[in-house]
Short mmCIF file of N, CA, C and O in Angstrom, two decimals:
data_model
loop_
_atom_site.label_atom_id
_atom_site.label_comp_id
_atom_site.label_asym_id
_atom_site.label_seq_id
_atom_site.Cartn_x
_atom_site.Cartn_y
_atom_site.Cartn_z
N UNK A 52 -274.30 -30.08 -59.91
CA UNK A 52 -273.04 -29.88 -59.24
C UNK A 52 -272.48 -31.25 -58.88
O UNK A 52 -272.89 -31.85 -57.90
N UNK A 53 -271.57 -31.75 -59.68
CA UNK A 53 -271.00 -33.05 -59.36
C UNK A 53 -270.08 -33.00 -58.15
O UNK A 53 -269.32 -32.06 -57.97
N UNK A 54 -270.19 -34.02 -57.34
CA UNK A 54 -269.24 -34.24 -56.25
C UNK A 54 -268.34 -35.38 -56.70
O UNK A 54 -268.79 -36.31 -57.34
N UNK A 55 -267.06 -35.25 -56.35
CA UNK A 55 -266.08 -36.22 -56.82
C UNK A 55 -265.53 -37.03 -55.67
O UNK A 55 -265.36 -36.52 -54.56
N UNK A 56 -265.21 -38.26 -55.95
CA UNK A 56 -264.50 -39.12 -55.02
C UNK A 56 -263.02 -38.98 -55.36
O UNK A 56 -262.44 -39.83 -56.02
N UNK A 57 -262.43 -37.87 -54.93
CA UNK A 57 -261.06 -37.52 -55.30
C UNK A 57 -260.33 -37.02 -54.07
O UNK A 57 -260.92 -36.35 -53.21
N UNK A 58 -259.05 -37.30 -53.99
CA UNK A 58 -258.27 -36.82 -52.87
C UNK A 58 -257.90 -35.34 -53.04
O UNK A 58 -257.48 -34.69 -52.09
N UNK A 59 -258.10 -34.79 -54.23
CA UNK A 59 -257.71 -33.40 -54.50
C UNK A 59 -258.90 -32.45 -54.62
O UNK A 59 -258.87 -31.34 -54.10
N UNK A 60 -259.95 -32.86 -55.33
CA UNK A 60 -261.08 -31.99 -55.64
C UNK A 60 -262.37 -32.65 -55.17
O UNK A 60 -262.66 -33.79 -55.56
N UNK A 61 -263.14 -31.93 -54.35
CA UNK A 61 -264.36 -32.53 -53.83
C UNK A 61 -265.57 -32.27 -54.71
O UNK A 61 -266.47 -33.10 -54.78
N UNK A 62 -265.61 -31.11 -55.39
CA UNK A 62 -266.74 -30.84 -56.30
C UNK A 62 -266.39 -29.71 -57.24
O UNK A 62 -265.42 -28.98 -57.04
N UNK A 63 -267.24 -29.57 -58.27
CA UNK A 63 -267.06 -28.50 -59.25
C UNK A 63 -268.42 -28.08 -59.78
O UNK A 63 -269.35 -28.88 -59.82
N UNK A 64 -268.51 -26.82 -60.15
CA UNK A 64 -269.71 -26.27 -60.80
C UNK A 64 -269.25 -25.48 -62.02
O UNK A 64 -268.18 -24.87 -61.99
N UNK A 65 -270.09 -25.47 -63.05
CA UNK A 65 -269.74 -24.76 -64.28
C UNK A 65 -270.95 -23.96 -64.75
O UNK A 65 -272.07 -24.48 -64.79
N UNK A 66 -270.72 -22.72 -65.12
CA UNK A 66 -271.76 -21.87 -65.70
C UNK A 66 -271.41 -21.65 -67.17
O UNK A 66 -270.45 -20.94 -67.48
N UNK A 67 -272.18 -22.26 -68.04
CA UNK A 67 -271.88 -22.18 -69.47
C UNK A 67 -272.19 -20.80 -70.06
O UNK A 67 -271.69 -20.47 -71.14
N UNK A 68 -272.96 -19.99 -69.36
CA UNK A 68 -273.26 -18.64 -69.83
C UNK A 68 -272.08 -17.71 -69.59
O UNK A 68 -271.69 -16.93 -70.47
N UNK A 69 -271.47 -17.80 -68.41
CA UNK A 69 -270.37 -16.92 -68.05
C UNK A 69 -269.00 -17.57 -68.23
O UNK A 69 -267.98 -16.89 -68.09
N UNK A 70 -268.98 -18.88 -68.51
CA UNK A 70 -267.75 -19.66 -68.67
C UNK A 70 -266.91 -19.67 -67.39
O UNK A 70 -265.69 -19.70 -67.44
N UNK A 71 -267.59 -19.66 -66.25
CA UNK A 71 -266.91 -19.70 -64.96
C UNK A 71 -266.96 -21.11 -64.40
O UNK A 71 -268.04 -21.71 -64.29
N UNK A 72 -265.80 -21.62 -64.07
CA UNK A 72 -265.67 -22.93 -63.42
C UNK A 72 -265.32 -22.67 -61.96
O UNK A 72 -264.36 -21.97 -61.67
N UNK A 73 -266.10 -23.25 -61.06
CA UNK A 73 -265.82 -23.15 -59.64
C UNK A 73 -265.41 -24.52 -59.13
O UNK A 73 -266.06 -25.52 -59.43
N UNK A 74 -264.33 -24.55 -58.36
CA UNK A 74 -263.77 -25.80 -57.85
C UNK A 74 -263.61 -25.69 -56.34
O UNK A 74 -263.13 -24.68 -55.83
N UNK A 75 -264.01 -26.76 -55.65
CA UNK A 75 -263.80 -26.90 -54.23
C UNK A 75 -262.72 -27.96 -54.03
O UNK A 75 -262.88 -29.10 -54.47
N UNK A 76 -261.64 -27.59 -53.38
CA UNK A 76 -260.55 -28.51 -53.15
C UNK A 76 -260.75 -29.23 -51.82
O UNK A 76 -261.30 -28.66 -50.87
N UNK A 77 -260.30 -30.45 -51.76
CA UNK A 77 -260.49 -31.28 -50.58
C UNK A 77 -259.85 -30.67 -49.35
O UNK A 77 -260.46 -30.62 -48.29
N UNK A 78 -258.64 -30.17 -49.48
CA UNK A 78 -257.93 -29.65 -48.31
C UNK A 78 -258.15 -28.17 -48.06
O UNK A 78 -258.30 -27.75 -46.92
N UNK A 79 -258.18 -27.35 -49.11
CA UNK A 79 -258.25 -25.90 -48.90
C UNK A 79 -259.65 -25.32 -49.06
O UNK A 79 -259.85 -24.12 -48.88
N UNK A 80 -260.62 -26.14 -49.41
CA UNK A 80 -261.99 -25.66 -49.55
C UNK A 80 -262.22 -24.92 -50.84
O UNK A 80 -261.65 -25.22 -51.87
N UNK A 81 -263.06 -23.90 -50.74
CA UNK A 81 -263.40 -23.14 -51.93
C UNK A 81 -264.74 -22.47 -51.73
O UNK A 81 -265.24 -22.41 -50.62
N UNK A 82 -265.34 -21.98 -52.77
CA UNK A 82 -264.96 -22.23 -54.15
C UNK A 82 -263.82 -21.31 -54.64
O UNK A 82 -263.67 -20.20 -54.17
N UNK A 83 -263.06 -21.84 -55.56
CA UNK A 83 -262.08 -21.08 -56.32
C UNK A 83 -262.66 -20.96 -57.72
O UNK A 83 -263.05 -21.96 -58.32
N UNK A 84 -262.72 -19.74 -58.24
CA UNK A 84 -263.33 -19.49 -59.54
C UNK A 84 -262.27 -19.33 -60.61
O UNK A 84 -261.26 -18.64 -60.40
N UNK A 85 -262.52 -19.94 -61.75
CA UNK A 85 -261.64 -19.85 -62.92
C UNK A 85 -262.49 -19.32 -64.08
O UNK A 85 -263.60 -19.80 -64.31
N UNK A 86 -261.95 -18.35 -64.81
CA UNK A 86 -262.72 -17.59 -65.78
C UNK A 86 -262.36 -17.94 -67.22
O UNK A 86 -261.23 -18.28 -67.52
N UNK A 87 -263.38 -17.82 -68.09
CA UNK A 87 -263.24 -18.06 -69.53
C UNK A 87 -262.77 -19.49 -69.81
O UNK A 87 -261.94 -19.73 -70.68
N UNK A 88 -263.34 -20.41 -69.08
CA UNK A 88 -263.01 -21.83 -69.23
C UNK A 88 -263.98 -22.45 -70.22
O UNK A 88 -265.20 -22.40 -70.01
N UNK A 89 -263.50 -23.05 -71.29
CA UNK A 89 -264.40 -23.72 -72.23
C UNK A 89 -265.10 -24.92 -71.58
O UNK A 89 -264.54 -25.58 -70.69
N UNK A 90 -266.30 -25.18 -72.02
CA UNK A 90 -267.07 -26.28 -71.45
C UNK A 90 -266.37 -27.63 -71.60
O UNK A 90 -266.48 -28.50 -70.75
N UNK A 91 -265.58 -27.80 -72.67
CA UNK A 91 -264.88 -29.06 -72.88
C UNK A 91 -263.88 -29.34 -71.75
O UNK A 91 -263.61 -30.49 -71.42
N UNK A 92 -263.33 -28.27 -71.15
CA UNK A 92 -262.40 -28.43 -70.03
C UNK A 92 -263.15 -28.94 -68.81
O UNK A 92 -262.69 -29.85 -68.11
N UNK A 93 -264.32 -28.36 -68.54
CA UNK A 93 -265.15 -28.84 -67.44
C UNK A 93 -265.56 -30.30 -67.67
O UNK A 93 -265.47 -31.13 -66.76
N UNK A 94 -266.00 -30.61 -68.87
CA UNK A 94 -266.38 -32.00 -69.19
C UNK A 94 -265.20 -32.95 -68.98
O UNK A 94 -265.38 -34.05 -68.45
N UNK A 95 -264.02 -32.52 -69.38
CA UNK A 95 -262.82 -33.34 -69.19
C UNK A 95 -262.53 -33.58 -67.73
O UNK A 95 -262.16 -34.69 -67.33
N UNK A 96 -262.70 -32.55 -66.90
CA UNK A 96 -262.51 -32.70 -65.46
C UNK A 96 -263.48 -33.73 -64.89
O UNK A 96 -263.09 -34.59 -64.10
N UNK A 97 -264.72 -33.64 -65.30
CA UNK A 97 -265.74 -34.57 -64.80
C UNK A 97 -265.44 -36.01 -65.21
O UNK A 97 -265.71 -36.94 -64.45
N UNK A 98 -264.87 -36.20 -66.38
CA UNK A 98 -264.58 -37.55 -66.88
C UNK A 98 -263.22 -38.09 -66.45
O UNK A 98 -262.97 -39.30 -66.54
N UNK A 99 -262.34 -37.23 -65.98
CA UNK A 99 -260.97 -37.64 -65.68
C UNK A 99 -260.91 -38.65 -64.53
O UNK A 99 -261.62 -38.52 -63.54
N UNK A 100 -260.06 -39.64 -64.69
CA UNK A 100 -259.90 -40.62 -63.62
C UNK A 100 -259.13 -40.02 -62.45
O UNK A 100 -259.34 -40.41 -61.30
N UNK A 101 -258.25 -39.06 -62.73
CA UNK A 101 -257.53 -38.33 -61.68
C UNK A 101 -257.86 -36.85 -61.81
O UNK A 101 -257.37 -36.17 -62.71
N UNK A 102 -258.74 -36.37 -60.92
CA UNK A 102 -259.17 -34.96 -60.97
C UNK A 102 -257.98 -34.02 -60.71
O UNK A 102 -257.85 -32.99 -61.36
N UNK A 103 -257.13 -34.37 -59.76
CA UNK A 103 -255.98 -33.53 -59.44
C UNK A 103 -255.01 -33.41 -60.60
O UNK A 103 -254.53 -32.32 -60.92
N UNK A 104 -254.71 -34.52 -61.26
CA UNK A 104 -253.80 -34.50 -62.40
C UNK A 104 -254.41 -33.70 -63.56
O UNK A 104 -253.72 -32.92 -64.22
N UNK A 105 -255.71 -33.88 -63.79
CA UNK A 105 -256.37 -33.12 -64.86
C UNK A 105 -256.32 -31.63 -64.55
O UNK A 105 -256.02 -30.82 -65.43
N UNK A 106 -256.61 -31.26 -63.30
CA UNK A 106 -256.53 -29.86 -62.91
C UNK A 106 -255.14 -29.30 -63.17
O UNK A 106 -255.00 -28.23 -63.76
N UNK A 107 -254.12 -30.02 -62.75
CA UNK A 107 -252.74 -29.55 -62.93
C UNK A 107 -252.36 -29.42 -64.40
O UNK A 107 -251.66 -28.49 -64.79
N UNK A 108 -252.82 -30.34 -65.22
CA UNK A 108 -252.45 -30.36 -66.64
C UNK A 108 -253.27 -29.42 -67.51
O UNK A 108 -252.78 -28.96 -68.55
N UNK A 109 -254.53 -29.15 -67.14
CA UNK A 109 -255.43 -28.44 -68.05
C UNK A 109 -256.04 -27.15 -67.52
O UNK A 109 -256.62 -26.39 -68.31
N UNK A 110 -255.95 -26.91 -66.21
CA UNK A 110 -256.61 -25.72 -65.64
C UNK A 110 -255.61 -24.81 -64.92
O UNK A 110 -255.55 -23.62 -65.20
N UNK A 111 -254.85 -25.36 -64.01
CA UNK A 111 -253.91 -24.58 -63.21
C UNK A 111 -252.93 -23.82 -64.13
O UNK A 111 -252.40 -24.40 -65.07
N UNK A 112 -252.76 -22.56 -63.86
CA UNK A 112 -251.85 -21.68 -64.60
C UNK A 112 -252.27 -21.45 -66.06
O UNK A 112 -251.50 -20.88 -66.83
N UNK A 113 -253.45 -21.90 -66.44
CA UNK A 113 -253.95 -21.66 -67.81
C UNK A 113 -255.13 -20.69 -67.84
O UNK A 113 -255.40 -20.09 -68.86
N UNK A 114 -255.85 -20.64 -66.72
CA UNK A 114 -257.03 -19.77 -66.63
C UNK A 114 -256.89 -18.88 -65.39
O UNK A 114 -256.39 -19.33 -64.36
N UNK A 115 -257.34 -17.63 -65.54
CA UNK A 115 -257.30 -16.71 -64.41
C UNK A 115 -258.24 -17.22 -63.32
O UNK A 115 -259.38 -17.60 -63.61
N UNK A 116 -257.74 -17.22 -62.12
CA UNK A 116 -258.55 -17.71 -61.00
C UNK A 116 -258.43 -16.83 -59.78
O UNK A 116 -257.52 -16.02 -59.67
N UNK A 117 -259.37 -17.01 -58.89
CA UNK A 117 -259.31 -16.35 -57.58
C UNK A 117 -260.05 -17.18 -56.58
O UNK A 117 -260.89 -17.97 -56.87
#
């Protein structure tokens, strides 16, 4: 479970069996779950220099979440 030094996202977890990405946001907490997320998206989030920008560009409004 990586923790991030980000002003937007504090940590994320990924289950490659269920394709569920869980994200904890710095301000609103979490976890917020996103479904049917390919592992490459999770890997991209972990590597991104701006976690918030990556989330907005590649996850938000693209995957069902709750």
